[in-house]
Short mmCIF file of C-alpha atoms in Angstrom, two decimals:
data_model
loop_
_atom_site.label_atom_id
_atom_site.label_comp_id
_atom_site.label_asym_id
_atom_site.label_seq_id
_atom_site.Cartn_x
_atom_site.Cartn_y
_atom_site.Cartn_z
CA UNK A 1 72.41 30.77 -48.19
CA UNK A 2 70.44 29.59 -45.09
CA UNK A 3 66.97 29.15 -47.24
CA UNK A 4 69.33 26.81 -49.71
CA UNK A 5 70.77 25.32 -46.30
CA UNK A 6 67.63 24.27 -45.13
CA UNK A 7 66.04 23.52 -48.06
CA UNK A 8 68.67 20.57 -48.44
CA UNK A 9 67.65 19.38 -44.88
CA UNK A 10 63.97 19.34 -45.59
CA UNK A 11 64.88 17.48 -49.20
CA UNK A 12 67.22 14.89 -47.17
CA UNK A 13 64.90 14.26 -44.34
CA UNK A 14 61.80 13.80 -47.09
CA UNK A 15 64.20 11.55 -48.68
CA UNK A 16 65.04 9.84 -45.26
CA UNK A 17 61.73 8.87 -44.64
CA UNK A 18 60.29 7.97 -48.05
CA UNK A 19 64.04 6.30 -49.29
CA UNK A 20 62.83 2.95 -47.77
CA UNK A 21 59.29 3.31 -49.73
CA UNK A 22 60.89 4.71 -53.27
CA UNK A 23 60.20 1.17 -54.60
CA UNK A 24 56.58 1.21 -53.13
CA UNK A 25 56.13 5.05 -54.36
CA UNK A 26 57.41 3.76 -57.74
CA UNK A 27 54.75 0.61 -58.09
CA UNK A 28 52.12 3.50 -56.41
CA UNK A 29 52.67 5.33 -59.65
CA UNK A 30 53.25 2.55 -62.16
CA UNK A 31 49.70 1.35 -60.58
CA UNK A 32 48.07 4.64 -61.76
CA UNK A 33 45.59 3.65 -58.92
CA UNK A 34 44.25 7.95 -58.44
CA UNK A 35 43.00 6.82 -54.74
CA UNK A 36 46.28 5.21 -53.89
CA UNK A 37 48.14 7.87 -55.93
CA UNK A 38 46.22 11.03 -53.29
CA UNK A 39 46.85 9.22 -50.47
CA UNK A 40 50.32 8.75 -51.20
CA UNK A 41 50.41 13.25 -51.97
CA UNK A 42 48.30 13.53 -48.79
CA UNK A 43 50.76 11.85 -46.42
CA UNK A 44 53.77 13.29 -48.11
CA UNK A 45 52.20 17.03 -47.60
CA UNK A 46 51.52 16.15 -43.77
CA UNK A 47 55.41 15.07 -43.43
CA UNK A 48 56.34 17.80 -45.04
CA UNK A 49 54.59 20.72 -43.21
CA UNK A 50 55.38 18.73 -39.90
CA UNK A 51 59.42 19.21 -41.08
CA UNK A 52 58.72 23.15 -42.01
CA UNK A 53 57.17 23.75 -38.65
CA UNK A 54 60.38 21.85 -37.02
CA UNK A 55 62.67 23.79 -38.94
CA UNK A 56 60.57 27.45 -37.64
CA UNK A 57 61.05 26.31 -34.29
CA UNK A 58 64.94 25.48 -34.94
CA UNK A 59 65.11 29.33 -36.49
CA UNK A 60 63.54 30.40 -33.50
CA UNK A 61 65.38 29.21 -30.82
CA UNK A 62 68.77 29.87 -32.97
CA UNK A 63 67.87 33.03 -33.11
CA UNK A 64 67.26 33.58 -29.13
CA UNK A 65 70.40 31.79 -28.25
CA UNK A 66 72.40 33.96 -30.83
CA UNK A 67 70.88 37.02 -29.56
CA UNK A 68 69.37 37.86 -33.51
CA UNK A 69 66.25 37.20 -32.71
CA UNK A 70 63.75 38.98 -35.16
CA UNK A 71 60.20 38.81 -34.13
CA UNK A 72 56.93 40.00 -36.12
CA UNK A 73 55.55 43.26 -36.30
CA UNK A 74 52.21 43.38 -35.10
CA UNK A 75 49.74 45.82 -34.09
CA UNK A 76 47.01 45.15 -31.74
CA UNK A 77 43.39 46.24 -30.33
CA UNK A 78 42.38 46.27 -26.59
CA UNK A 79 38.58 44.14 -26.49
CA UNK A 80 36.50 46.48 -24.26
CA UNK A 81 32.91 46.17 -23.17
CA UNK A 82 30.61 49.17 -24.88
CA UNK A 83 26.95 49.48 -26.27
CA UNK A 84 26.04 47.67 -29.60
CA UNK A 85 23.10 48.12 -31.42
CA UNK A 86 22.17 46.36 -34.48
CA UNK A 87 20.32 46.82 -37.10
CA UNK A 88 17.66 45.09 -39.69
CA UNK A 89 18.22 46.75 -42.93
CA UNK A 90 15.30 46.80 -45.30
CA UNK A 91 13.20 48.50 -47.62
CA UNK A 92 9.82 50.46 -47.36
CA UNK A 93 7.50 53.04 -49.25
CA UNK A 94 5.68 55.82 -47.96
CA UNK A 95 1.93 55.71 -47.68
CA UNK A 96 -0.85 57.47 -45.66
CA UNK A 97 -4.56 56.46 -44.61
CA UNK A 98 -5.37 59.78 -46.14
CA UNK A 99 -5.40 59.54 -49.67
CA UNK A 100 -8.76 58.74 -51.10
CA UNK A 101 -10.60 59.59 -54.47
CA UNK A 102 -13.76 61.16 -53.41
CA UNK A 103 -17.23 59.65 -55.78
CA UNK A 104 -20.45 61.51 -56.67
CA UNK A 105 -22.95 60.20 -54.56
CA UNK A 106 -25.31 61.13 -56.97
CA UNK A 107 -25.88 61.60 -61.00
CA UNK A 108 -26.18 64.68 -62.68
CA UNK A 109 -24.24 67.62 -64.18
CA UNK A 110 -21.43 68.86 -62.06
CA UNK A 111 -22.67 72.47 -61.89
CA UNK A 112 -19.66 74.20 -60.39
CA UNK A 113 -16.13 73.42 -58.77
CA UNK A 114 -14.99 75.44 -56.26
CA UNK A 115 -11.63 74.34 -55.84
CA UNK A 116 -8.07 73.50 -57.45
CA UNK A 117 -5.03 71.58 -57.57
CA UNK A 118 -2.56 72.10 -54.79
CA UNK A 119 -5.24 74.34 -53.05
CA UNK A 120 -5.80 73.16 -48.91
CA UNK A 121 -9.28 72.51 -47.80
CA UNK A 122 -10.66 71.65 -44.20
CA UNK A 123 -12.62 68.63 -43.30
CA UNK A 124 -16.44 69.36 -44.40
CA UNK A 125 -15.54 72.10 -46.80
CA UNK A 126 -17.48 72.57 -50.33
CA UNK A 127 -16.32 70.84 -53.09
CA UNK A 128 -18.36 71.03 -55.48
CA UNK A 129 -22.20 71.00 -56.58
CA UNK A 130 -24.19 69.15 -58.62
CA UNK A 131 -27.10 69.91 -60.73
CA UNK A 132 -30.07 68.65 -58.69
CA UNK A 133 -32.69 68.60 -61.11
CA UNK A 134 -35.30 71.07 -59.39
CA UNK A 135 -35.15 68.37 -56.16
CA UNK A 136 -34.76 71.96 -54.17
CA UNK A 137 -38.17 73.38 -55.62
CA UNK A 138 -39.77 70.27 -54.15
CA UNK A 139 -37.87 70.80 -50.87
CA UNK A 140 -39.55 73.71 -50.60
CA UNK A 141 -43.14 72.74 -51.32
CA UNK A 142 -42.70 69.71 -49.16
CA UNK A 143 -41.38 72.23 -46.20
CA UNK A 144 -44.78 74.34 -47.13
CA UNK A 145 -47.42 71.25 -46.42
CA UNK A 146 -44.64 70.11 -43.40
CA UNK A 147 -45.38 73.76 -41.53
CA UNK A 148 -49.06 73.55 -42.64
CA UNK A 149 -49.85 70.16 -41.23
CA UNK A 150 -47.62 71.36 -38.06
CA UNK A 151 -50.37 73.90 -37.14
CA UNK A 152 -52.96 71.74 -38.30
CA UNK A 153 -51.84 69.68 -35.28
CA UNK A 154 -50.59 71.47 -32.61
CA UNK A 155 -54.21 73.09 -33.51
CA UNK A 156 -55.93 69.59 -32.88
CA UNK A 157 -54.17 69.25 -30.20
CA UNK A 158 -55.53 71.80 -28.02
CA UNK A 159 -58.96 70.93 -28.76
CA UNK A 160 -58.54 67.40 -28.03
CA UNK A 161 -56.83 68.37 -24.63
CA UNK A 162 -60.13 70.88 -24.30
CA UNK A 163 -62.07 67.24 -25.19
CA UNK A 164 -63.39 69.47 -28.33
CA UNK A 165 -63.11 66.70 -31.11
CA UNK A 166 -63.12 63.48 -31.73
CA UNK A 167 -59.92 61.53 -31.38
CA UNK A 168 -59.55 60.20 -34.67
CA UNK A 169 -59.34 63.19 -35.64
CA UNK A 170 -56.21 64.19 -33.23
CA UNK A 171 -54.63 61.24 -34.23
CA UNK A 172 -55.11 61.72 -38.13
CA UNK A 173 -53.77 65.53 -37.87
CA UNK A 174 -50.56 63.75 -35.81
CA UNK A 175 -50.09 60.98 -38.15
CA UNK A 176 -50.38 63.45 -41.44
CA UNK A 177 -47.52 65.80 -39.64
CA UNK A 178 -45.54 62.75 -38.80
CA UNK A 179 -45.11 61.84 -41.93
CA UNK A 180 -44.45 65.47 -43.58
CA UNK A 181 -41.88 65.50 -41.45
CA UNK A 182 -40.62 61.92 -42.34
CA UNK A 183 -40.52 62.92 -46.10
CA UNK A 184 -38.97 66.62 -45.49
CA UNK A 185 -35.69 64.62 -43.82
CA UNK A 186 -35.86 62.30 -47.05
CA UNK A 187 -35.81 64.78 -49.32
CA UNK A 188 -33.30 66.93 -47.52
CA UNK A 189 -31.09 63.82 -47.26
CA UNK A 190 -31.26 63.34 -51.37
CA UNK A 191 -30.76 67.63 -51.55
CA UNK A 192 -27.47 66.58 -49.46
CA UNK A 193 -26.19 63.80 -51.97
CA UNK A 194 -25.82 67.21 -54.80
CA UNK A 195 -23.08 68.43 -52.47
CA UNK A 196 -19.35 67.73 -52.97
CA UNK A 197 -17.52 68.29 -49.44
CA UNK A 198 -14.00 67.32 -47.92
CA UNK A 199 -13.98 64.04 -46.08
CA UNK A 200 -10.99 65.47 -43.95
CA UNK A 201 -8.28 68.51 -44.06
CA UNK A 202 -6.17 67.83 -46.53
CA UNK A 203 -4.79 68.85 -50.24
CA UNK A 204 -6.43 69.10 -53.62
CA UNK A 205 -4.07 66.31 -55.52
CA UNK A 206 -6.16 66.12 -58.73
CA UNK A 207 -9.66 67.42 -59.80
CA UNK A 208 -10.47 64.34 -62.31
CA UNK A 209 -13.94 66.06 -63.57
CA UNK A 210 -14.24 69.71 -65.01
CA UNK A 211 -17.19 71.46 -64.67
CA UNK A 212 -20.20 70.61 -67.09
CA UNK A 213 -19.23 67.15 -66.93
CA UNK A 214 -22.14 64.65 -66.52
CA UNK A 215 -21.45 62.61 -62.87
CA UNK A 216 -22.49 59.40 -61.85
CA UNK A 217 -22.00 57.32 -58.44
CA UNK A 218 -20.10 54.03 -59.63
CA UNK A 219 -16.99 52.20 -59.87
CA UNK A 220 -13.42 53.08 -61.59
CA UNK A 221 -13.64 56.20 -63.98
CA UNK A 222 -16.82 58.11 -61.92
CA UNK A 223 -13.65 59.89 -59.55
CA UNK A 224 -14.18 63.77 -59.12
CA UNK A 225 -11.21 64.20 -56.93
CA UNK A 226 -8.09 63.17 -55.14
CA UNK A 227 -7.91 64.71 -51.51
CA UNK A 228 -4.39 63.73 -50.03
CA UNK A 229 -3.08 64.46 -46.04
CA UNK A 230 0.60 64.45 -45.89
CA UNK A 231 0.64 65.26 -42.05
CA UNK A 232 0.32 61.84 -40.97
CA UNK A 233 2.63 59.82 -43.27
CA UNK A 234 4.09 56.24 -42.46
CA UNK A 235 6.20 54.11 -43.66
CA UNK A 236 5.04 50.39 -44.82
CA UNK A 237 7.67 47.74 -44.45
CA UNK A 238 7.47 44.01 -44.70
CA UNK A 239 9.54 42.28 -42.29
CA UNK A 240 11.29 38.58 -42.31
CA UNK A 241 9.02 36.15 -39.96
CA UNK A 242 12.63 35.15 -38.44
CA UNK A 243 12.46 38.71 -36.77
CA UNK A 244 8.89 38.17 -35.41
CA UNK A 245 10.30 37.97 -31.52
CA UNK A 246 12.99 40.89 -32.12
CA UNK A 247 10.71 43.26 -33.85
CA UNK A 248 7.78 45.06 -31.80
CA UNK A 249 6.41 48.63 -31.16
CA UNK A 250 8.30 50.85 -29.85
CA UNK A 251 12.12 49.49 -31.45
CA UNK A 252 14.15 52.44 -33.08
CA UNK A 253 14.14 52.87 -36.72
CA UNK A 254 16.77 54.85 -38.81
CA UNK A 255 15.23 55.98 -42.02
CA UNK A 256 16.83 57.25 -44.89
CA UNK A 257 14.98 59.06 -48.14
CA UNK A 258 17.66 58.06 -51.06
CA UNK A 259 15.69 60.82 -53.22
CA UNK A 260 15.67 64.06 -50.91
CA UNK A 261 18.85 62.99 -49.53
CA UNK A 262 17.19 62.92 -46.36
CA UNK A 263 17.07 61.11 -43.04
CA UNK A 264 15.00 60.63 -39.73
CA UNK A 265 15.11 58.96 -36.42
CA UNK A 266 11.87 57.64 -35.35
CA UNK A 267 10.24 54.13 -33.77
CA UNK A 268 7.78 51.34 -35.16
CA UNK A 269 4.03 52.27 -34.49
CA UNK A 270 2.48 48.98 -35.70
CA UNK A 271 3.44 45.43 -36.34
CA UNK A 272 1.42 43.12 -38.20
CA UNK A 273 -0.60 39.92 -36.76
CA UNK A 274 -0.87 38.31 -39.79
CA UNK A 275 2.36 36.16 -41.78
CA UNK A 276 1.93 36.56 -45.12
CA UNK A 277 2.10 32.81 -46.78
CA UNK A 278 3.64 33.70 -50.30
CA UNK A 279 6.64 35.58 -48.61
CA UNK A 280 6.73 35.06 -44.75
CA UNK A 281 6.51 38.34 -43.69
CA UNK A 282 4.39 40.61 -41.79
CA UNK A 283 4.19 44.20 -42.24
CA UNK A 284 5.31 47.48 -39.43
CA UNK A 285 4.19 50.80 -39.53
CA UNK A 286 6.66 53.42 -38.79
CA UNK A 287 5.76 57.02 -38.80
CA UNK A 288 7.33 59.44 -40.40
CA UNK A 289 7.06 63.52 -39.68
CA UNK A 290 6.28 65.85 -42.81
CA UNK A 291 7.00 69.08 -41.60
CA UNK A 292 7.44 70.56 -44.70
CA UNK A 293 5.89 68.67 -46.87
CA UNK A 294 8.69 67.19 -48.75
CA UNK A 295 7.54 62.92 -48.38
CA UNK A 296 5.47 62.41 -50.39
CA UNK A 297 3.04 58.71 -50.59
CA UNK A 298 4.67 55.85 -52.30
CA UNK A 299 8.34 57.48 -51.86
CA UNK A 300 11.16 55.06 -51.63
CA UNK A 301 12.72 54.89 -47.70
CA UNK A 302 15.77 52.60 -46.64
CA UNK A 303 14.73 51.78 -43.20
CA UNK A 304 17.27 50.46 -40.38
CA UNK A 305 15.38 48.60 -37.35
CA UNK A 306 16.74 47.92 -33.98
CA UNK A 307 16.52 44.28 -33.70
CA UNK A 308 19.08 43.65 -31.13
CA UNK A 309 20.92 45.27 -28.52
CA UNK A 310 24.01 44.44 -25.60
CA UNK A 311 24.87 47.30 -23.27
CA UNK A 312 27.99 45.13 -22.28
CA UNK A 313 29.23 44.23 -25.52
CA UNK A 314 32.52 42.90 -26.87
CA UNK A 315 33.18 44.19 -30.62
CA UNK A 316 36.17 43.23 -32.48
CA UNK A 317 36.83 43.83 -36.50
CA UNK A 318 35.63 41.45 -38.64
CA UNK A 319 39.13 41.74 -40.66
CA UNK A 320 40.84 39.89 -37.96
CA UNK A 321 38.77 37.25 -37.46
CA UNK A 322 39.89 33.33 -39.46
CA UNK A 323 38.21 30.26 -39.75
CA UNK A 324 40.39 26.96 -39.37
CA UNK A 325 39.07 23.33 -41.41
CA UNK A 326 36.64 22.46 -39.34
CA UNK A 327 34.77 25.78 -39.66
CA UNK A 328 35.65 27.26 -36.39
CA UNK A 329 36.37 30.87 -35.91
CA UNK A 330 39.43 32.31 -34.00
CA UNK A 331 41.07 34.98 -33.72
CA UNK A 332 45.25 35.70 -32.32
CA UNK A 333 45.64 37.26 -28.31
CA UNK A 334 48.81 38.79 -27.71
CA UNK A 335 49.24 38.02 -23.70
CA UNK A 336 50.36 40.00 -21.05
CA UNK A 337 52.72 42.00 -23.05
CA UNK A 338 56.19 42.93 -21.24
CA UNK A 339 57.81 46.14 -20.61
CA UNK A 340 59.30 45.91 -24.06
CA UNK A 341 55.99 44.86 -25.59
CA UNK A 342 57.01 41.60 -26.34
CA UNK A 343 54.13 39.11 -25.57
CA UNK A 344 53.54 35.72 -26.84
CA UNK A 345 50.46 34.67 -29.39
CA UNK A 346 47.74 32.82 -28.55
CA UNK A 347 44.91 31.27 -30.68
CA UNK A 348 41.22 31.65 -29.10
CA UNK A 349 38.76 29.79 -30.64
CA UNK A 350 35.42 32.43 -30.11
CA UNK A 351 32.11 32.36 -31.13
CA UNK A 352 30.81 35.38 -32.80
CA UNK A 353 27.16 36.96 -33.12
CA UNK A 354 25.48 39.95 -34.88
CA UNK A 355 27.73 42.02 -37.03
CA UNK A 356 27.53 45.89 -37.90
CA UNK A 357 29.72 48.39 -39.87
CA UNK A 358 32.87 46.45 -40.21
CA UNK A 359 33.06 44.94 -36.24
CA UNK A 360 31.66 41.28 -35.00
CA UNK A 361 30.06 40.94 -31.17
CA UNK A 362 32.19 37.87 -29.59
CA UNK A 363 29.98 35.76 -27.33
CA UNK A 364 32.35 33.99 -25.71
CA UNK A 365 36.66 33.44 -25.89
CA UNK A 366 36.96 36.53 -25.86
CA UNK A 367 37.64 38.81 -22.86
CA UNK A 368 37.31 42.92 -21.95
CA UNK A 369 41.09 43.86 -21.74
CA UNK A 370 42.75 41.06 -24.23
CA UNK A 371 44.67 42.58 -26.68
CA UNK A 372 43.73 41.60 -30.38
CA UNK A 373 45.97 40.80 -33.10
CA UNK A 374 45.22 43.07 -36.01
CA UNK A 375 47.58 44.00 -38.59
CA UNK A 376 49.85 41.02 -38.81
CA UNK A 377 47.12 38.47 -37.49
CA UNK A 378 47.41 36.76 -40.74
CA UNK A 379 50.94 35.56 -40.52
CA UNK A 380 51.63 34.86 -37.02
CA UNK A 381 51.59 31.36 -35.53
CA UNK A 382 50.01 30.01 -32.00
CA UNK A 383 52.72 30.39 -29.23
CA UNK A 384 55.08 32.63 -31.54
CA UNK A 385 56.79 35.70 -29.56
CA UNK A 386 55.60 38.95 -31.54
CA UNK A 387 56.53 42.65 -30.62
CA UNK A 388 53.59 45.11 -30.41
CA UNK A 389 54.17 48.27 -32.41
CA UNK A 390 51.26 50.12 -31.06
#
């Protein structure tokens, strides 16, 4: 009955104020002008939200001086100063500087293989050997005239310290050893080429060439093997530019392994000097342990990076927080509340910051100790009297 009642005041007092205008609201329509036809809508709506807040504030004080008075339900937080780390989320994949295919240095037929897949070798272990096409026969003659022409001299050199001799000939016996020598080192160096060994510890990923096979040195397709280290694994992620200043060595990074179900706390190694043009980015490192073994190179990683922190931080939910028509953000206070908590709303216009998991960092209009508005903030009015459930 009172809705009806005051829905006949608001239709009287529209009619009050537009009954001298009817006849210009008819030749508005008639006109069919659409500008002149909006404007006409646009004042109407002001008048008639101006009457419904009029009418609230009637209800209102009715209902104080009748002692009805109903006021909202509302339930509210307490803004406190805490800790507030953000984070960067982004996405990486796994890598290592140790995972290299290892090349023949030398052609020939691979005479033997000592290893297999999976198996662990240490840095400067035997590979493999490869058919060196009697080069170690001719090591040995070579070693034969080296040790002859060694005594030859060491012989001519007594003599010629004795002044027995001539000196040409001292110098021909030193020259002739010299260069025996010179060609034993050659030849040993080539001898070393038909040896297969591991460039560092690490595991036997693939052995490419079987035994018998023909080898070459060369390009794409000439692989023998793929030696992988999975002790000292990273993570390679390519950052936003925009986080250049935010993002150094040393931040903490939350990674996550969607595969393995898996996740680690650990800190960037590495950033990048360089901005890549086609994306502006630039690329962090970020170790990652491999106890067991499990991370493998080129695995998948959803990394979280500490870009920001506030040690004296004021977090509200982001559910509470509105935006009014000129794009500012509030959110509702309930001050001082009484003994009954009763307290009275108040709109603060803030201005917000980072956000995390559900909750906003206010900058400013905001204050440790106010008490927030939350369920209910989306009804209540600026200067209404709520009571506080909580």
């Amino acid at each position: 009955m009172k809705r009806i009642f005051y829905t006949l005041i608001l239709t009287i007092a529209l009619a009050s104020c537009g009954g001298g205008n009817q006849q210009t609201l008819d030749s508005i329509i008639s006109g069919g002008n659409l500008e002149a036809l909006r404007a006409k809508k646009s004042e109407l709506s002001q008048q008639s939200k101006a009457l419904e807040s009029q009418i609230k504030l009637l209800d209102s004080a009715i209902a104080t001086k009748s002692g009805n008075e109903k006021l909202p339900l509302v339930t509210t937080v307490v803004a406190n100063s805490e800790k507030f780390d953000h984070f960067l989320e982004l996405q990486g994949n796994v890598q290592t500087k140790q995972n290299v295919l290892i090349y023949p240095e030398m052609a020939g037929t691979l005479d033997r293989v000592y290893v297999k897949e999976g198996q662990r070798v240490t840095k400067g272990q035997l590979l493999a050997t490869i058919d060196d096409g009697g080069m170690s026969s001719q090591l040995a003659q070579l070693e034969t005239q080296a040790a002859l022409s060694k005594t030859t001299f060491e012989r001519q050199s007594k003599l010629w310290e004795q002044k027995i001799g001539s000196e040409i000939q001292y110098l021909q016996a030193k020259a002739n050893y010299e260069a025996q020598e010179n060609a034993v080192k050659q030849l040993q160096s080539q001898l070393g080429k038909s040896t297969i060994k591991a460039p560092f510890s690490g595991i036997i990923d693939d052995v490419i060439k079987d035994q018998g096979t023909v080898v070459s040195p060369g390009g794409p397709g000439s692989e023998v093997f793929r030696i992988v280290n999975l002790s000292d694994m990273y993570i390679d992620v390519e950052v936003p530019e925009t986080y250049l200043g935010s993002i150094n060595n040393g931040k903490e990074a939350k990674v996550y392994f969607p595969v393995l179900g898996d996740s680690i706390t650990t800190k960037v190694r590495q950033t990048g000097n360089f901005i890549n043009p086609s994306n502006r980015s630039f690329t962090i490192e970020i170790p990652v342990p491999n106890k067991d073994g499990a991370i493998k190179p080129n695995l998948t990683a959803r990394v979280k990076i500490n870009d920001y922190s506030n040690d004296q931080a004021i977090l509200i939910p982001l559910s509470i927080i509105s935006e009014n028509a000129d794009g500012e953000q509030y959110a509702y206070v309930a001050e001082t509340p009484n003994s009954e908590n009763e307290a009275v709303v108040k709109r603060s216009i803030i201005t917000t910051g980072k956000t995390q998991n559900g909750f906003v960092e206010v900058l400013s209009g905001i204050v440790a100790g106010n008490h927030i508005i939350k369920e209910g903030a989306r009804s209540v009015k600026d200067g209404q009297k709520v009571k506080i459930l909580n």
